[in-house]
Amino acid sequence: MLVLTVFGVLVLLMLLGVPIALSLGLTAIGIMYWMGGTDLLIMFGQRAYFGTASFPLLAVPFFILAGNLMNTGGITQRIFGVAQLCVGRIHGGLGHVNVIASMIFAGMSGSAVADAAGLGVVEIRAMTKAGYTARFSAAVTAVSSTIGPIIPPSIPFVIYGSLTNVSVGDLFLAGIIPGLLMGVALMAIIALVAKRQNLPRMDARPSGREALRVLGAGLPALVMPPLIVGGILRGWFTPTEAAVAASLYALVLGTVVYREL
């Protein structure tokens, strides 16, 4: 009888247009109240609160905030410009630029979603404008963004370390080499595809003044990854403090240096 009642209430809520997550939650709350009254509801709320009241988990929203600030503050465009200056003139250069920019961005946000949402707009637009197919551009962008959760700081590493009582700093250290190898392997595949399909490259070599301008604009952003990762590994601050520092640094860059926030 209880099972049929629960199923019926759940179906009724969904038929009324209530979102599935809210339907499940309301049904579960009703069951708990039916079985244990208000005491069970109070205990559930306390368990839910204490299960998430973790200082290390505070790093997650702050790293997400840092990624959003970098996307809106002009930092991602500067990172892309520096990467384009370095490898843009080889065959399939913008594909390599895509990977390098994602690796740099990964050292700031730790999120594949932030990488794809921020750099993806810039990268796909530049690649399609240069003659790359939309399919190839989207594929490289999607795959390169998966480096974000591997190269520290990594949001999944923070969550895993918090749930299993494993050192987040050690997890960050363990993710450096695999993340770099993923980037190198992806660039090797892009090089093979570029050679086979004769993908375009930048023909114009930037002048010395233009190169210095791009490097000067991107240098403040490039300081951020070693500052965050190095500070954690050397014990200067915890991952949560590093996330706060990343958010503040991105805020200062976007408002004071680049003035796009």
Coordinates of C-alpha atoms in Angstrom, one line a residue:
M1 CA 0.0 0.0 0.0
L2 CA 2.8 2.4 0.9
V3 CA 4.6 1.7 -2.3
L4 CA 1.5 2.3 -4.4
T5 CA 0.8 5.5 -2.6
V6 CA 4.3 6.8 -3.1
F7 CA 4.3 5.9 -6.7
G8 CA 0.9 7.5 -7.2
V9 CA 1.9 10.8 -5.6
L10 CA 5.1 10.9 -7.6
V11 CA 3.3 10.3 -10.9
L12 CA 0.6 12.9 -10.0
L13 CA 3.2 15.6 -9.2
M14 CA 5.0 14.9 -12.5
L15 CA 1.7 15.0 -14.4
L16 CA 1.0 18.4 -12.8
G17 CA 4.2 19.7 -14.3
V18 CA 6.3 19.7 -11.1
P19 CA 10.0 19.3 -11.9
I20 CA 11.2 15.7 -11.3
A21 CA 13.8 16.7 -8.7
L22 CA 11.1 18.6 -6.7
S23 CA 8.6 15.8 -7.2
L24 CA 11.1 13.3 -5.7
G25 CA 11.9 15.6 -2.8
L26 CA 8.3 16.3 -1.9
T27 CA 7.5 12.6 -2.1
A28 CA 10.4 11.7 0.2
I29 CA 9.5 14.4 2.7
G30 CA 5.9 13.1 2.8
I31 CA 7.1 9.6 3.4
M32 CA 9.4 10.7 6.2
Y33 CA 6.6 12.7 7.9
W34 CA 4.2 9.8 7.5
M35 CA 6.7 7.3 9.1
G36 CA 8.4 9.4 11.7
G37 CA 6.6 12.7 12.1
T38 CA 8.5 15.9 12.6
D39 CA 11.4 14.2 14.5
L40 CA 12.5 12.4 11.4
L41 CA 12.2 15.5 9.3
I42 CA 14.4 17.5 11.8
M43 CA 17.0 14.7 11.8
F44 CA 17.0 14.6 8.0
G45 CA 17.7 18.3 7.9
Q46 CA 20.5 18.1 10.4
R47 CA 22.1 15.2 8.6
A48 CA 21.9 17.1 5.3
Y49 CA 23.5 20.2 6.8
F50 CA 26.3 18.5 8.6
G51 CA 27.0 16.3 5.6
T52 CA 27.8 19.4 3.5
A53 CA 29.2 21.7 6.2
S54 CA 32.8 21.0 5.2
F55 CA 35.5 23.6 5.0
P56 CA 37.3 21.8 2.0
L57 CA 34.0 21.8 0.0
L58 CA 33.9 25.6 0.1
A59 CA 36.6 25.4 -2.6
V60 CA 34.0 24.2 -5.1
P61 CA 31.8 27.3 -5.4
F62 CA 34.9 29.6 -5.2
F63 CA 36.6 27.8 -8.1
I64 CA 33.4 28.0 -10.1
L65 CA 33.2 31.7 -9.2
A66 CA 36.8 32.1 -10.4
G67 CA 36.0 30.5 -13.7
N68 CA 33.0 32.7 -14.3
L69 CA 35.1 35.8 -13.4
M70 CA 37.8 34.8 -15.9
N71 CA 35.2 34.3 -18.6
T72 CA 33.6 37.6 -18.1
G73 CA 36.7 39.6 -17.2
G74 CA 38.6 39.1 -20.4
I75 CA 41.2 36.6 -19.0
T76 CA 40.2 33.8 -21.3
Q77 CA 40.7 36.0 -24.4
R78 CA 44.3 36.9 -23.2
I79 CA 45.1 33.2 -22.5
F80 CA 43.9 32.3 -26.0
G81 CA 46.0 35.2 -27.5
V82 CA 49.2 34.0 -25.8
A83 CA 48.6 30.4 -26.9
Q84 CA 47.9 31.5 -30.5
L85 CA 51.1 33.5 -30.5
C86 CA 53.1 30.4 -29.5
V87 CA 51.8 27.7 -31.8
G88 CA 49.3 29.4 -34.1
R89 CA 51.6 29.3 -37.2
I90 CA 52.0 25.5 -37.5
H91 CA 49.5 23.3 -39.4
G92 CA 46.4 22.9 -37.4
G93 CA 47.8 25.6 -35.1
L94 CA 44.4 26.7 -33.7
G95 CA 43.7 23.2 -32.7
H96 CA 47.0 23.2 -30.7
V97 CA 46.1 26.7 -29.4
N98 CA 42.8 25.2 -28.2
V99 CA 44.5 22.5 -26.2
I100 CA 47.2 24.8 -24.7
A101 CA 44.6 27.4 -23.7
S102 CA 42.5 24.7 -22.0
M103 CA 45.5 23.4 -20.1
I104 CA 46.3 26.9 -18.9
F105 CA 42.7 27.6 -18.0
A106 CA 42.5 24.2 -16.2
G107 CA 45.2 25.5 -13.8
M108 CA 42.8 28.3 -12.7
S109 CA 39.2 26.9 -12.6
G110 CA 39.4 23.1 -12.3
S111 CA 36.2 22.7 -14.2
A112 CA 35.5 21.3 -17.7
V113 CA 32.2 23.1 -17.9
A114 CA 33.9 26.5 -17.2
D115 CA 36.5 25.7 -19.7
A116 CA 34.1 24.8 -22.5
A117 CA 31.7 27.7 -21.7
G118 CA 34.4 30.3 -21.5
L119 CA 37.2 29.4 -23.9
G120 CA 34.8 27.4 -26.2
V121 CA 33.1 30.5 -27.5
V122 CA 36.4 32.2 -28.4
E123 CA 38.0 29.0 -29.7
I124 CA 35.2 27.8 -32.0
R125 CA 34.6 31.2 -33.4
A126 CA 38.3 31.7 -34.2
M127 CA 38.7 28.2 -35.7
T128 CA 35.6 28.3 -37.9
K129 CA 36.6 31.8 -39.1
A130 CA 40.1 30.4 -40.0
G131 CA 38.6 27.7 -42.2
Y132 CA 38.2 24.7 -39.8
T133 CA 35.0 22.8 -39.9
A134 CA 32.5 23.3 -37.2
R135 CA 32.6 19.6 -36.3
F136 CA 36.4 19.6 -35.9
S137 CA 36.3 22.8 -33.9
A138 CA 33.6 21.6 -31.5
A139 CA 35.3 18.2 -31.1
V140 CA 38.7 19.6 -30.2
T141 CA 37.0 22.1 -27.8
A142 CA 34.9 19.4 -26.1
V143 CA 37.8 17.0 -25.7
S144 CA 40.4 19.6 -24.5
S145 CA 38.0 20.8 -21.9
T146 CA 38.1 17.4 -20.2
I147 CA 41.7 18.3 -19.1
G148 CA 40.1 20.8 -16.7
P149 CA 39.2 18.3 -14.0
I150 CA 42.6 16.6 -14.2
I151 CA 45.2 19.4 -14.0
P152 CA 45.0 21.1 -10.5
P153 CA 43.2 22.8 -9.1
S154 CA 40.5 20.2 -9.7
I155 CA 36.9 20.4 -8.4
P156 CA 36.4 16.6 -8.5
F157 CA 39.7 16.2 -6.6
V158 CA 38.4 18.5 -3.9
I159 CA 35.1 16.6 -3.6
Y160 CA 36.9 13.2 -3.6
G161 CA 39.4 14.3 -1.0
S162 CA 36.7 15.8 1.3
L163 CA 34.6 12.6 1.1
T164 CA 37.5 10.1 1.6
N165 CA 39.7 12.1 3.9
V166 CA 42.5 12.0 1.4
S167 CA 45.0 14.9 1.1
V168 CA 43.7 17.3 -1.6
G169 CA 47.2 18.6 -2.1
D170 CA 48.4 15.1 -2.9
L171 CA 45.6 14.6 -5.3
F172 CA 46.5 17.8 -7.0
L173 CA 50.1 16.7 -7.3
A174 CA 49.0 13.4 -8.8
G175 CA 47.0 15.1 -11.5
I176 CA 49.8 17.2 -13.0
I177 CA 51.6 14.6 -15.1
P178 CA 48.4 12.8 -16.3
G179 CA 46.9 16.2 -17.3
L180 CA 50.0 17.2 -19.2
L181 CA 50.2 13.8 -20.9
M182 CA 46.5 14.2 -22.0
G183 CA 47.3 17.5 -23.5
V184 CA 50.4 16.2 -25.4
A185 CA 48.5 13.2 -26.7
L186 CA 45.7 15.4 -27.9
M187 CA 48.1 17.7 -29.7
A188 CA 49.8 14.7 -31.3
I189 CA 46.4 13.5 -32.7
I190 CA 45.7 17.0 -33.9
A191 CA 49.1 17.1 -35.7
L192 CA 48.3 13.9 -37.5
V193 CA 44.9 15.1 -38.6
A194 CA 46.4 18.4 -39.6
K195 CA 49.0 16.7 -41.8
R196 CA 46.5 14.4 -43.4
Q197 CA 43.8 17.0 -44.0
N198 CA 46.2 20.0 -44.6
L199 CA 44.5 22.1 -42.0
P200 CA 45.1 25.9 -42.1
R201 CA 47.5 27.9 -40.1
M202 CA 48.3 31.5 -39.5
D203 CA 50.2 33.0 -42.4
A204 CA 51.0 36.4 -41.0
R205 CA 53.8 36.5 -38.5
P206 CA 53.1 39.0 -35.7
S207 CA 55.5 41.9 -35.4
G208 CA 57.8 42.1 -32.4
R209 CA 55.7 44.9 -30.9
E210 CA 52.5 43.0 -31.4
A211 CA 54.0 39.9 -29.8
L212 CA 55.2 41.9 -26.8
R213 CA 51.7 43.5 -26.5
V214 CA 50.0 40.0 -26.5
L215 CA 52.5 38.7 -24.0
G216 CA 52.2 41.7 -21.8
A217 CA 48.4 41.4 -21.7
G218 CA 48.5 37.7 -21.0
L219 CA 51.3 37.7 -18.4
P220 CA 49.1 38.6 -15.4
A221 CA 46.7 35.7 -16.3
L222 CA 49.6 33.3 -16.8
V223 CA 50.9 34.0 -13.3
M224 CA 47.7 32.6 -11.8
P225 CA 48.1 28.8 -12.3
P226 CA 51.6 28.5 -10.8
L227 CA 50.5 30.8 -8.0
I228 CA 47.5 28.6 -7.1
V229 CA 49.1 25.2 -7.6
G230 CA 52.5 26.2 -6.2
G231 CA 50.9 27.8 -3.1
I232 CA 48.9 24.6 -2.3
L233 CA 51.9 22.3 -2.9
R234 CA 54.2 24.4 -0.8
G235 CA 51.7 24.7 2.0
W236 CA 51.2 28.4 1.7
F237 CA 47.4 28.0 1.7
T238 CA 44.8 25.3 1.7
P239 CA 42.8 24.4 -1.4
T240 CA 39.8 26.4 -0.1
E241 CA 42.1 29.4 0.6
A242 CA 43.5 28.9 -2.9
A243 CA 40.0 29.0 -4.4
V244 CA 39.3 32.3 -2.6
A245 CA 42.7 33.7 -3.8
A246 CA 41.9 32.6 -7.4
S247 CA 38.5 34.4 -7.2
L248 CA 40.0 37.6 -5.8
Y249 CA 42.9 37.5 -8.3
A250 CA 40.4 37.1 -11.2
L251 CA 38.3 39.9 -9.8
V252 CA 41.3 42.2 -9.6
L253 CA 42.4 41.4 -13.1
G254 CA 39.0 41.9 -14.6
T255 CA 38.3 45.2 -12.8
V256 CA 41.7 46.9 -12.4
V257 CA 44.0 45.4 -15.1
Y258 CA 41.7 44.5 -18.0
R259 CA 38.7 46.7 -16.9
E260 CA 36.1 44.4 -18.5
L261 CA 34.1 43.7 -15.3

